[in-house]
Amino acid sequence: MYQYDEYDATLVRERVEQFRHQVDRRLTGRLTEDQFKPLRLMNGVYLQLHAYMLRVAIPYGVLSGKQMRTLGHIARRYDRNYGHFTTRQNIQYNWPALVDIPDILGQLADVEMHAIQTSGNCIRNVTSDPYAGAAADEIEDPRPWCEIIRQWSTFHPEFSFLPRKFKIAVTGAAEDRAAIRAHDIGLKVVKNDAGETGFAVFPGGGQGRTPRIAPLIREFLPVQELLAYLTAILRVYNLHGRRDNMYKARIKILVESLGADEFRRQVEEEYEKIAADGSLALPDEEIERIRGFFPPPPQAESAEPVQFSDDADFALWRKHNVRPHKVAGLKSVVISLKPIGGTPGDATSEQMEAVADLAEQYGFDEVRVTMEQNLILPHVREADLEAVWRALADIGFATPNAYTATDIVACPGLDYCSLANARSIPISQEISTRLDKSGLIEDVGDVTIKISGCINACGHHHIAHIGVLGVDKKGEEFYQITLGGSHSDDADIGSIVGKGLPGEDVPAAIERILRAYLATRSDGERFLDTLRRVGEEPFKEAIYEAA
Amino acid sequence: MKMISSNKLTDGRVIFWTGAGWSADMKDGKVLEDDAADAELEAALKDEATEVVGPYLIAVDGHDPAGRERLRETIRLTGPTTGSTKYVHGIKPGTEA
């Protein structure tokens, strides 16, 4: 993984000390809250319902064992022994005291981490395929490109005060596991007819109150031109993005209002100007230097088939939580942070430290955070799978439900978030518990359920097969159900099927949706395929049948 | 009836205006007649310099949250209704230092 050079280290250290002084000035009245708020937000510090929240960047979701151990230590020393992994592959602490945050940032800097640009109208943490460098279907490892974008965008003076926040996602695989078309810019590594590597460019996607799937405006961008083209997109957005209305300020609104063709024309025009002097062209030697931080995955000591024990629980876990790897003899392991009835994405200090140990002992010192709020050990020898499974079971992290209906994504919701209209976590817990008891999980297979406590959609409900959106109706919580969203290659926005339900009715309604699917599907058909084939009517009837 | 609530500057914990200062216990909060609330809020806002963040008026019925924001203010008062912090530690968030 990437190692800081002296510039990175200095920049992060200086930022810690700057923030320490800013906190001191706020506490002693030399900065007003209005003056301090944008400064704390630039360092990932929000004020939520009960306390401050610190959002720590995990660049493209990649952690070392040492970094994970530090995250666990911070949770124990400065928080309530927990951290919460988010849909943007970051971690949030829900209870840090403002007076402690400079010290927390100092400890993060010790392990080459920070909270810079995890808030504010700037280019946020770049997200990516959590199986980067390991996926069997990968065209090229996207992490070097993520790192190049991270370096380019960090403190970029031209793009530090954009009309609104800006999120970039990169995938290097055939299957989109990074939801690239639901981002401000999505990049997909592709090959052209000559076998050269480049990017397909999708700007103008996003969720929130106006969800949009990003259109393709460039089928093939040579890799050397990445920063020139990103700059062109950002310049067009910075110039024309609406600053008069924060609800219409994201790039998706600009792309839609101009139309994809006109937006493309303006970007290409700007790009031609930038490309003419070549100053933003990526030198091949710099690309190779960054690639050098991300060597090919390790080779397994043996690619011989492994004889696993006949433990049924282990077999079920392998079925759902062990994924194919590009190297024979290796697998990727999904660590489920979705215990049945638990809080999606939460991990205790002890759990984080145990995962750090496992990464170092069995995982070639790498951990990934996923947008599904799980963790991944990307490279594990098949021969070590049983030992990893047993160790995960010891810490409550071996729930065999990765990518199943109980692998539910949920934002913090009204239990923590000052923006939320309704609670998300209790609904996810009740759905998880009910579906687990229903015995349907194995049969329904590939279904995604995602819950947001408000229209900002941090829980990604728009791109869920079954989405749940919390709304406020005269002070009461109600939940709208959406159907048909997808974050993948068949990306789509789910549609609201009807009036909102009280929270206590939602788990049963979701079970009825799944039963309707089982009654309607053809052989081998996924939930989404059935929904697209028959339309939403049978599912709508199922949702409201008891009403 | 109204009360003034805020978050403590140093740690963000939920607090209530007593008329002379701030308390983490809502029972200590000063209950205000609606027509006196704005003037009292002006007084409380002076503490934003070094003690609190964003004081604002909440609707109350006696010493309990009321009105449209009742659920939100109840959660602020008693902490997350579920989740790791609550059920594992048994802490009542908002009351711990």
XYZ file of C-alpha atoms in Angstrom:
644
model
C 0.000 0.000 0.000
C 0.982 3.619 -0.354
C 3.601 4.952 2.084
C 3.750 8.640 2.957
C 6.684 10.613 1.624
C 8.032 13.663 3.443
C 5.447 15.930 1.800
C 2.519 13.804 2.936
C 3.915 13.484 6.448
C 4.653 17.190 6.782
C 1.305 18.215 5.384
C -0.620 15.980 7.771
C 1.480 16.939 10.802
C 1.100 20.628 10.057
C -2.650 20.216 9.730
C -2.840 18.587 13.165
C -1.037 21.509 14.758
C -3.140 24.030 12.851
C -6.275 22.374 14.144
C -4.903 22.223 17.683
C -4.475 26.004 17.596
C -7.908 26.495 16.050
C -9.534 24.452 18.823
C -7.641 26.450 21.425
C -8.771 29.715 19.865
C -12.379 28.489 19.824
C -12.284 27.363 23.458
C -10.861 30.696 24.560
C -13.339 32.758 22.588
C -10.953 34.032 19.934
C -12.962 32.270 17.234
C -16.742 32.366 17.089
C -18.662 29.202 16.233
C -19.441 30.675 12.820
C -15.728 31.119 12.207
C -14.785 27.762 13.698
C -17.419 25.561 12.076
C -15.907 25.528 8.556
C -12.481 24.862 10.081
C -13.665 21.885 12.112
C -15.623 20.515 9.167
C -12.475 20.628 7.040
C -11.015 18.273 9.647
C -13.965 15.906 9.678
C -15.515 17.200 12.903
C -19.313 17.440 12.930
C -21.635 18.264 15.799
C -24.376 15.642 15.919
C -27.339 15.208 18.233
C -25.501 14.088 21.355
C -21.860 14.839 20.725
C -19.193 15.657 18.185
C -18.598 13.108 15.456
C -15.180 12.601 13.882
C -15.028 11.131 10.398
C -11.638 9.643 9.559
C -10.585 9.134 5.949
C -9.650 5.642 4.848
C -8.269 6.307 1.358
C -10.091 4.034 -1.082
C -10.963 1.816 1.869
C -7.460 0.397 2.356
C -5.960 -0.176 5.825
C -2.915 -1.921 7.219
C -3.070 -3.963 10.388
C -1.250 -1.209 12.246
C -3.754 1.387 11.093
C -6.705 -0.808 12.072
C -5.163 -1.353 15.493
C -4.837 2.407 15.931
C -8.496 2.881 15.010
C -9.365 0.401 17.755
C -7.131 2.177 20.237
C -8.747 5.531 19.460
C -12.200 4.027 20.007
C -11.153 2.767 23.420
C -9.168 5.793 24.561
C -11.339 8.604 23.232
C -14.759 7.155 22.405
C -17.111 4.533 23.799
C -15.116 1.570 22.611
C -16.754 1.603 19.169
C -16.177 2.842 15.677
C -18.715 2.907 12.876
C -17.640 1.967 9.341
C -19.544 3.919 6.717
C -20.865 3.539 3.197
C -18.023 5.766 1.998
C -15.409 3.292 3.245
C -14.517 5.598 6.143
C -14.865 5.270 9.905
C -16.785 7.576 12.220
C -16.485 8.013 15.963
C -19.724 9.121 17.590
C -18.587 10.449 20.972
C -15.207 12.205 20.857
C -14.744 15.376 22.892
C -13.610 18.393 20.912
C -10.755 18.944 23.326
C -9.403 15.456 22.506
C -9.658 15.637 18.731
C -6.254 17.261 18.103
C -4.643 14.388 20.003
C -6.708 11.868 18.041
C -5.561 13.458 14.790
C -1.981 13.280 16.067
C -2.328 9.550 16.693
C -3.812 9.088 13.246
C -0.885 10.992 11.730
C 1.474 8.544 13.477
C 0.050 5.807 11.230
C -0.318 7.918 8.071
C -4.001 8.707 8.486
C -6.056 11.881 8.814
C -9.528 13.372 8.605
C -8.766 15.947 5.916
C -11.469 16.532 3.297
C -13.948 14.192 4.928
C -16.377 17.109 4.947
C -16.832 20.411 3.174
C -17.376 21.380 -0.431
C -14.206 19.783 -1.703
C -13.128 16.533 -3.337
C -13.806 13.892 -0.705
C -12.100 10.593 -0.021
C -11.869 8.600 -3.254
C -13.695 5.283 -3.045
C -13.041 2.099 -4.948
C -13.617 -1.596 -5.417
C -12.895 -3.215 -2.047
C -11.441 -6.212 -3.906
C -8.916 -4.021 -5.751
C -5.767 -5.959 -6.526
C -7.467 -9.241 -5.668
C -10.583 -9.522 -7.814
C -10.644 -12.321 -10.323
C -12.444 -10.084 -12.826
C -10.047 -7.170 -12.570
C -8.706 -5.431 -15.670
C -6.238 -3.426 -13.619
C -5.727 -2.528 -9.974
C -7.515 0.831 -9.485
C -5.616 1.789 -6.313
C -2.715 3.586 -8.050
C -5.257 5.792 -9.818
C -7.080 6.424 -6.562
C -3.808 7.406 -4.949
C -2.910 9.734 -7.814
C -6.323 11.386 -7.477
C -5.862 11.612 -3.690
C -2.548 13.416 -4.071
C -3.856 15.719 -6.787
C -7.041 16.617 -4.916
C -5.609 17.078 -1.407
C -5.689 20.808 -0.613
C -6.119 21.548 -4.344
C -6.525 25.324 -4.164
C -8.806 25.575 -7.174
C -11.173 22.887 -5.912
C -11.337 23.559 -2.166
C -14.491 25.671 -2.369
C -16.658 23.944 -4.920
C -20.395 24.625 -5.176
C -20.923 21.430 -3.166
C -19.134 18.290 -2.010
C -17.599 16.113 -4.695
C -17.154 12.353 -4.683
C -15.101 10.261 -7.094
C -15.195 6.476 -7.360
C -12.871 4.261 -9.388
C -13.176 0.636 -10.394
C -10.759 -1.517 -12.298
C -12.978 -4.569 -12.591
C -15.580 -5.854 -14.997
C -18.264 -5.814 -12.295
C -18.921 -2.457 -10.697
C -18.584 -2.936 -6.941
C -17.903 0.750 -6.282
C -21.214 2.251 -7.451
C -19.318 4.457 -9.873
C -22.458 5.717 -11.623
C -23.858 7.006 -8.331
C -20.901 9.369 -7.856
C -20.060 12.887 -9.006
C -17.476 11.252 -11.221
C -17.227 7.536 -11.824
C -14.151 6.102 -13.507
C -13.901 2.623 -14.929
C -10.643 1.164 -16.171
C -11.122 -0.126 -19.701
C -9.019 -1.399 -22.597
C -9.309 -0.026 -26.121
C -9.038 -2.022 -29.319
C -5.264 -1.582 -29.264
C -5.106 -3.139 -25.817
C -4.189 0.138 -24.151
C -5.527 1.001 -20.711
C -7.715 4.024 -20.187
C -10.818 5.209 -18.398
C -14.492 5.336 -19.211
C -15.730 8.553 -17.591
C -19.173 8.940 -16.018
C -19.869 12.370 -14.452
C -23.074 13.594 -12.868
C -24.291 10.687 -10.786
C -25.365 10.944 -7.190
C -27.953 10.076 -4.610
C -29.479 12.494 -2.116
C -32.749 14.242 -2.817
C -32.251 14.168 -6.595
C -30.779 10.763 -7.416
C -29.220 10.379 -10.845
C -27.275 7.686 -12.664
C -24.223 9.208 -14.326
C -24.097 9.224 -18.128
C -21.009 8.124 -20.059
C -19.273 11.109 -21.647
C -15.899 9.560 -22.564
C -15.554 5.960 -23.656
C -11.775 5.961 -23.530
C -9.515 8.452 -21.808
C -5.799 7.639 -21.984
C -4.503 7.142 -18.464
C -1.900 9.885 -18.831
C -4.753 12.351 -19.336
C -6.595 11.485 -16.120
C -5.813 14.650 -14.174
C -6.253 16.927 -17.189
C -9.715 15.515 -17.809
C -10.749 15.573 -14.162
C -9.585 19.180 -14.007
C -11.696 20.018 -17.046
C -14.794 18.485 -15.458
C -14.175 20.256 -12.166
C -13.620 23.586 -13.934
C -16.866 23.377 -15.843
C -18.643 22.449 -12.624
C -16.893 25.111 -10.565
C -17.868 27.756 -13.105
C -21.464 26.769 -13.768
C -22.548 24.765 -10.710
C -25.272 26.525 -8.772
C -24.106 28.281 -5.637
C -27.437 29.985 -5.016
C -29.274 26.836 -3.926
C -27.488 24.083 -2.024
C -30.130 21.583 -3.068
C -29.293 22.169 -6.710
C -25.548 22.612 -6.343
C -24.281 19.094 -7.068
C -22.778 18.353 -10.472
C -25.650 15.978 -11.297
C -27.983 18.984 -11.507
C -25.609 20.790 -13.859
C -25.158 17.754 -16.088
C -28.897 17.256 -16.261
C -29.694 20.910 -16.914
C -27.100 21.221 -19.675
C -27.723 17.752 -21.003
C -24.962 15.160 -21.223
C -23.990 16.175 -24.768
C -23.566 19.866 -23.970
C -21.768 19.059 -20.732
C -19.426 16.790 -22.688
C -18.823 19.536 -25.253
C -17.855 22.029 -22.577
C -15.623 19.548 -20.790
C -13.890 18.528 -24.009
C -13.356 22.178 -24.923
C -11.775 22.859 -21.541
C -9.779 19.649 -21.739
C -8.326 20.649 -25.111
C -7.010 23.860 -23.568
C -5.507 22.020 -20.607
C -4.036 19.252 -22.707
C -2.437 21.718 -25.116
C 0.337 22.680 -22.729
C 0.730 19.176 -21.330
C 1.326 20.407 -17.785
C -1.217 18.020 -16.277
C -0.191 14.998 -18.328
C 0.869 12.211 -15.984
C 4.470 11.181 -16.654
C 4.848 7.442 -17.195
C 7.588 7.277 -14.593
C 5.293 8.841 -11.971
C 2.543 6.353 -12.825
C 5.043 3.534 -12.416
C 6.317 4.999 -9.142
C 2.806 5.004 -7.681
C 2.084 1.556 -9.106
C 5.160 0.376 -7.241
C 3.338 0.889 -3.956
C 0.714 -1.630 -5.026
C 2.595 -4.748 -6.053
C 0.735 -7.723 -7.498
C -0.983 -9.922 -4.923
C 1.164 -12.473 -3.130
C 1.432 -15.959 -4.516
C -0.089 -18.759 -2.517
C 2.430 -21.273 -1.259
C 0.330 -23.968 -2.821
C -2.453 -23.905 -5.352
C -3.401 -27.459 -4.537
C -7.055 -27.939 -3.539
C -7.518 -27.655 0.214
C -9.422 -30.318 2.092
C -11.771 -28.417 4.380
C -13.339 -29.843 7.504
C -16.980 -30.899 7.197
C -18.231 -28.285 9.670
C -21.571 -27.076 8.265
C -21.208 -23.581 9.727
C -17.800 -23.232 8.111
C -19.236 -24.411 4.796
C -22.056 -21.862 4.961
C -19.600 -19.094 5.795
C -17.384 -20.108 2.852
C -20.411 -20.046 0.580
C -21.279 -16.441 1.386
C -18.184 -14.776 2.819
C -15.330 -16.221 0.770
C -14.847 -14.730 -2.666
C -12.754 -15.709 -5.695
C -9.244 -14.315 -6.075
C -7.134 -13.689 -9.142
C -4.336 -15.853 -7.710
C -4.882 -19.612 -7.455
C -4.720 -20.712 -3.840
C -5.842 -17.344 -2.454
C -9.314 -16.098 -1.545
C -10.820 -12.837 -0.327
C -12.696 -13.018 2.968
C -15.667 -10.806 3.816
C -15.817 -9.999 7.533
C -19.489 -9.385 8.207
C -20.193 -6.426 10.468
C -23.853 -7.428 10.329
C -24.563 -9.754 13.226
C -28.252 -10.659 13.222
C -30.042 -7.897 15.114
C -26.839 -5.839 15.413
C -25.869 -2.358 14.305
C -24.577 -2.344 10.723
C -20.968 -1.247 10.469
C -20.082 -1.090 14.135
C -16.904 -2.625 15.505
C -15.537 -2.587 19.036
C -11.948 -1.788 19.896
C -11.328 -5.457 20.612
C -12.854 -6.499 17.291
C -10.755 -3.966 15.384
C -7.606 -5.132 17.124
C -8.452 -8.768 16.405
C -8.981 -7.956 12.721
C -5.610 -6.184 12.737
C -4.018 -9.332 14.140
C -5.716 -11.506 11.517
C -4.607 -9.187 8.717
C -1.029 -9.417 9.899
C -1.074 -13.157 10.547
C -3.120 -14.396 7.598
C -3.930 -11.456 5.325
C -0.589 -10.063 4.113
C -1.241 -7.026 6.304
C -4.210 -5.649 4.379
C -7.787 -4.869 5.344
C -10.422 -3.195 3.209
C -13.584 -1.333 4.167
C -16.581 -1.829 1.883
C -19.444 0.474 0.971
C -21.676 -2.273 2.370
C -20.154 -1.451 5.795
C -18.202 -4.686 6.054
C -14.485 -5.415 6.164
C -12.480 -7.582 3.795
C -9.229 -9.477 4.083
C -8.366 -9.328 0.373
C -5.642 -11.969 0.294
C -5.990 -15.104 2.400
C -4.485 -18.514 1.631
C -7.165 -21.136 1.188
C -5.316 -23.283 3.662
C -5.789 -20.555 6.295
C -9.513 -20.055 5.792
C -10.617 -22.289 8.637
C -8.256 -20.638 11.108
C -9.512 -17.207 9.995
C -13.131 -18.316 10.302
C -12.611 -19.659 13.814
C -10.856 -16.477 14.892
C -13.651 -14.358 13.428
C -16.269 -16.504 15.149
C -14.518 -15.838 18.454
C -15.119 -12.098 18.057
C -18.644 -12.293 16.612
C -17.545 -11.420 13.084
C -18.322 -14.695 11.301
C -21.985 -14.176 10.451
C -22.387 -16.055 7.147
C -24.453 -13.400 5.435
C -22.274 -11.366 3.065
C -24.348 -10.090 0.133
C -27.530 -11.683 1.491
C -30.741 -10.024 2.655
C -29.480 -9.660 6.238
C -26.323 -7.867 5.049
C -28.269 -4.635 5.507
C -26.782 -1.191 5.003
C -28.046 1.552 7.317
C -27.002 5.103 8.017
C -26.763 6.254 11.679
C -30.206 7.854 11.327
C -32.008 9.803 14.014
C -30.264 7.889 16.773
C -27.151 9.973 16.061
C -27.448 12.259 13.046
C -28.593 15.862 13.248
C -29.865 15.755 9.654
C -32.004 12.632 10.005
C -35.793 12.564 10.034
C -36.206 9.003 11.260
C -34.262 6.181 12.845
C -32.465 3.657 10.640
C -30.605 1.324 12.981
C -33.617 -0.098 14.860
C -35.397 -0.769 11.570
C -32.357 -2.598 10.205
C -32.091 -4.647 13.389
C -35.733 -5.665 13.248
C -35.574 -6.538 9.540
C -32.420 -8.562 10.098
C -33.910 -10.463 13.026
C -37.191 -11.153 11.237
C -35.601 -12.303 7.990
C -33.166 -14.530 9.837
C -36.051 -16.212 11.640
C -38.039 -16.489 8.403
C -35.647 -19.047 6.975
C -35.820 -17.301 3.595
C -32.248 -16.061 3.364
C -30.676 -18.977 1.531
C -33.579 -19.189 -0.881
C -33.816 -15.513 -1.839
C -30.075 -15.183 -2.436
C -28.856 -11.938 -3.983
C -30.991 -9.136 -2.529
C -29.735 -5.816 -1.231
C -31.609 -3.909 1.485
C -30.421 -0.413 2.365
C -31.911 2.106 4.789
C -31.560 5.885 5.008
C -32.940 8.033 7.786
C -33.433 11.020 5.484
C -33.364 12.031 1.854
C -29.608 12.684 1.968
C -29.376 8.916 1.364
C -26.189 8.087 3.267
C -27.674 4.601 3.610
C -27.766 4.292 -0.216
C -31.452 3.348 -0.301
C -31.813 4.693 -3.855
C -29.465 2.025 -5.233
C -30.829 -0.881 -3.214
C -32.951 -3.644 -4.650
C -35.190 -2.884 -1.666
C -34.675 0.568 -0.203
C -36.152 2.030 2.955
C -36.332 5.802 3.401
C -37.268 7.334 6.740
C -39.491 10.419 6.564
C -41.055 12.706 9.112
C -44.809 13.208 9.011
C -45.874 15.772 11.557
C -43.354 14.539 14.086
C -43.938 10.827 13.478
C -41.546 8.428 11.744
C -42.718 6.771 8.556
C -40.809 4.686 6.058
C -41.163 4.661 2.290
C -40.143 1.532 0.445
C -38.341 1.764 -2.883
C -37.854 -1.080 -5.323
C -35.513 -1.721 -8.200
C -32.370 0.215 -7.428
C -28.929 -1.112 -8.236
C -25.387 0.167 -7.819
C -23.792 -2.239 -10.230
C -23.475 -2.570 -13.992
C -27.250 -2.463 -14.252
C -27.269 0.741 -12.166
C -30.670 2.197 -11.514
C -32.571 4.318 -9.027
C -35.290 2.569 -7.088
C -38.806 3.932 -7.299
C -41.079 4.661 -4.359
C -43.937 2.174 -4.455
C -46.489 3.988 -2.337
C -47.292 5.654 0.940
C -45.003 5.330 3.920
C -45.400 2.665 6.560
C -45.015 2.930 10.320
C -41.681 1.499 11.400
C -43.182 -1.531 13.102
C -44.798 -2.604 9.809
C -41.624 -2.446 7.714
C -39.967 -5.799 8.594
C -43.123 -7.777 7.809
C -43.624 -5.841 4.575
C -40.097 -6.709 3.483
C -40.638 -10.350 4.295
C -43.784 -10.265 2.164
C -41.818 -8.721 -0.722
C -39.360 -11.594 -0.565
C -42.129 -14.180 -0.394
C -43.764 -12.560 -3.422
C -40.462 -12.857 -5.248
C -40.141 -16.545 -4.414
C -43.682 -17.106 -5.659
C -43.068 -15.210 -8.899
C -39.518 -15.917 -9.988
C -38.446 -18.104 -12.845
C -35.583 -20.545 -12.479
C -32.325 -18.829 -11.639
C -33.832 -15.387 -11.618
C -32.486 -12.877 -9.102
C -34.904 -10.660 -7.190
C -33.999 -7.706 -9.386
C -34.534 -9.692 -12.566
C -37.969 -10.822 -11.431
C -38.921 -7.286 -10.451
C -37.859 -5.963 -13.833
C -39.699 -8.723 -15.641
C -43.048 -8.535 -13.840
C -43.020 -4.913 -12.647
C -43.629 -3.671 -9.157
C -47.349 -4.435 -8.893
C -47.114 -7.886 -7.240
C -44.636 -6.474 -4.751
C -46.725 -3.408 -4.100
C -49.669 -5.662 -3.355
C -47.486 -7.665 -0.992
C -46.296 -4.558 0.837
C -49.771 -3.201 1.475
C -51.652 -6.484 1.726
C -52.138 -6.228 5.495
C -52.967 -2.529 5.473
C -43.857 26.446 26.801
C -40.208 26.485 25.791
C -36.784 25.569 27.058
C -33.338 26.399 25.730
C -31.072 23.523 24.791
C -27.564 23.461 23.424
C -24.429 21.350 23.163
C -21.458 21.857 25.425
C -18.541 23.321 23.510
C -15.808 21.133 24.980
C -17.442 17.750 24.398
C -20.710 18.340 22.549
C -22.927 16.850 25.256
C -26.558 17.967 25.440
C -27.282 20.668 28.014
C -30.160 22.896 29.116
C -30.337 26.533 30.161
C -31.166 26.936 33.869
C -31.524 30.699 33.838
C -28.132 31.136 35.438
C -26.068 28.607 33.542
C -26.271 25.141 31.992
C -27.126 21.664 33.207
C -27.022 18.200 31.646
C -30.239 17.398 33.510
C -33.383 18.588 31.752
C -35.130 18.775 35.115
C -32.866 21.720 35.910
C -33.911 23.489 32.714
C -35.788 26.771 32.996
C -39.293 26.490 31.560
C -40.157 29.646 29.649
C -43.406 31.211 28.633
C -43.533 31.415 24.849
C -43.499 35.209 24.792
C -40.457 35.374 27.092
C -38.444 32.740 25.279
C -36.751 34.920 22.666
C -35.417 37.368 25.220
C -34.068 34.526 27.362
C -32.440 32.974 24.300
C -30.634 36.280 23.697
C -29.156 35.986 27.170
C -28.172 32.351 26.680
C -26.525 33.121 23.345
C -23.858 35.125 25.153
C -22.439 31.817 26.369
C -21.733 30.753 22.823
C -18.395 32.579 23.031
C -16.711 29.956 25.216
C -19.214 27.487 26.663
C -21.883 26.209 24.271
C -22.694 25.681 20.597
C -25.879 26.876 18.939
C -28.428 27.374 21.746
C -31.991 27.079 20.471
C -35.533 26.887 21.746
C -37.304 23.565 22.121
C -40.972 22.995 22.843
C -41.663 21.381 26.200
C -44.543 20.070 28.230
C -43.334 20.619 31.766
C -39.811 19.231 31.733
C -40.353 16.851 28.832
C -39.865 17.441 25.113
C -43.081 18.228 23.246
C -44.394 19.252 19.854
C -43.271 18.216 16.415
C -39.620 17.757 17.445
C -40.531 15.647 20.478
C -38.894 12.458 19.175
C -35.703 14.181 18.108
C -35.407 16.041 21.405
C -36.203 12.903 23.383
C -33.383 11.096 21.600
C -31.080 14.033 22.321
C -32.122 13.818 25.964
C -31.945 10.078 26.536
C -29.449 8.983 23.899
C -29.647 6.540 21.015
C -32.696 4.303 21.260
C -30.606 1.376 20.135
C -27.201 0.595 18.804
C -23.893 -0.507 20.178
C -23.303 2.345 22.568
C -26.578 1.806 24.327
C -27.143 -1.871 24.653
C -23.603 -3.016 25.205
C -22.504 -0.460 27.706
C -25.753 0.454 29.372
C -24.657 4.057 29.273
C -27.223 6.767 29.147
C -25.596 8.910 26.464
C -25.705 12.601 27.143
C -25.235 12.186 30.866
C -21.728 10.802 30.905
C -18.830 13.224 31.115
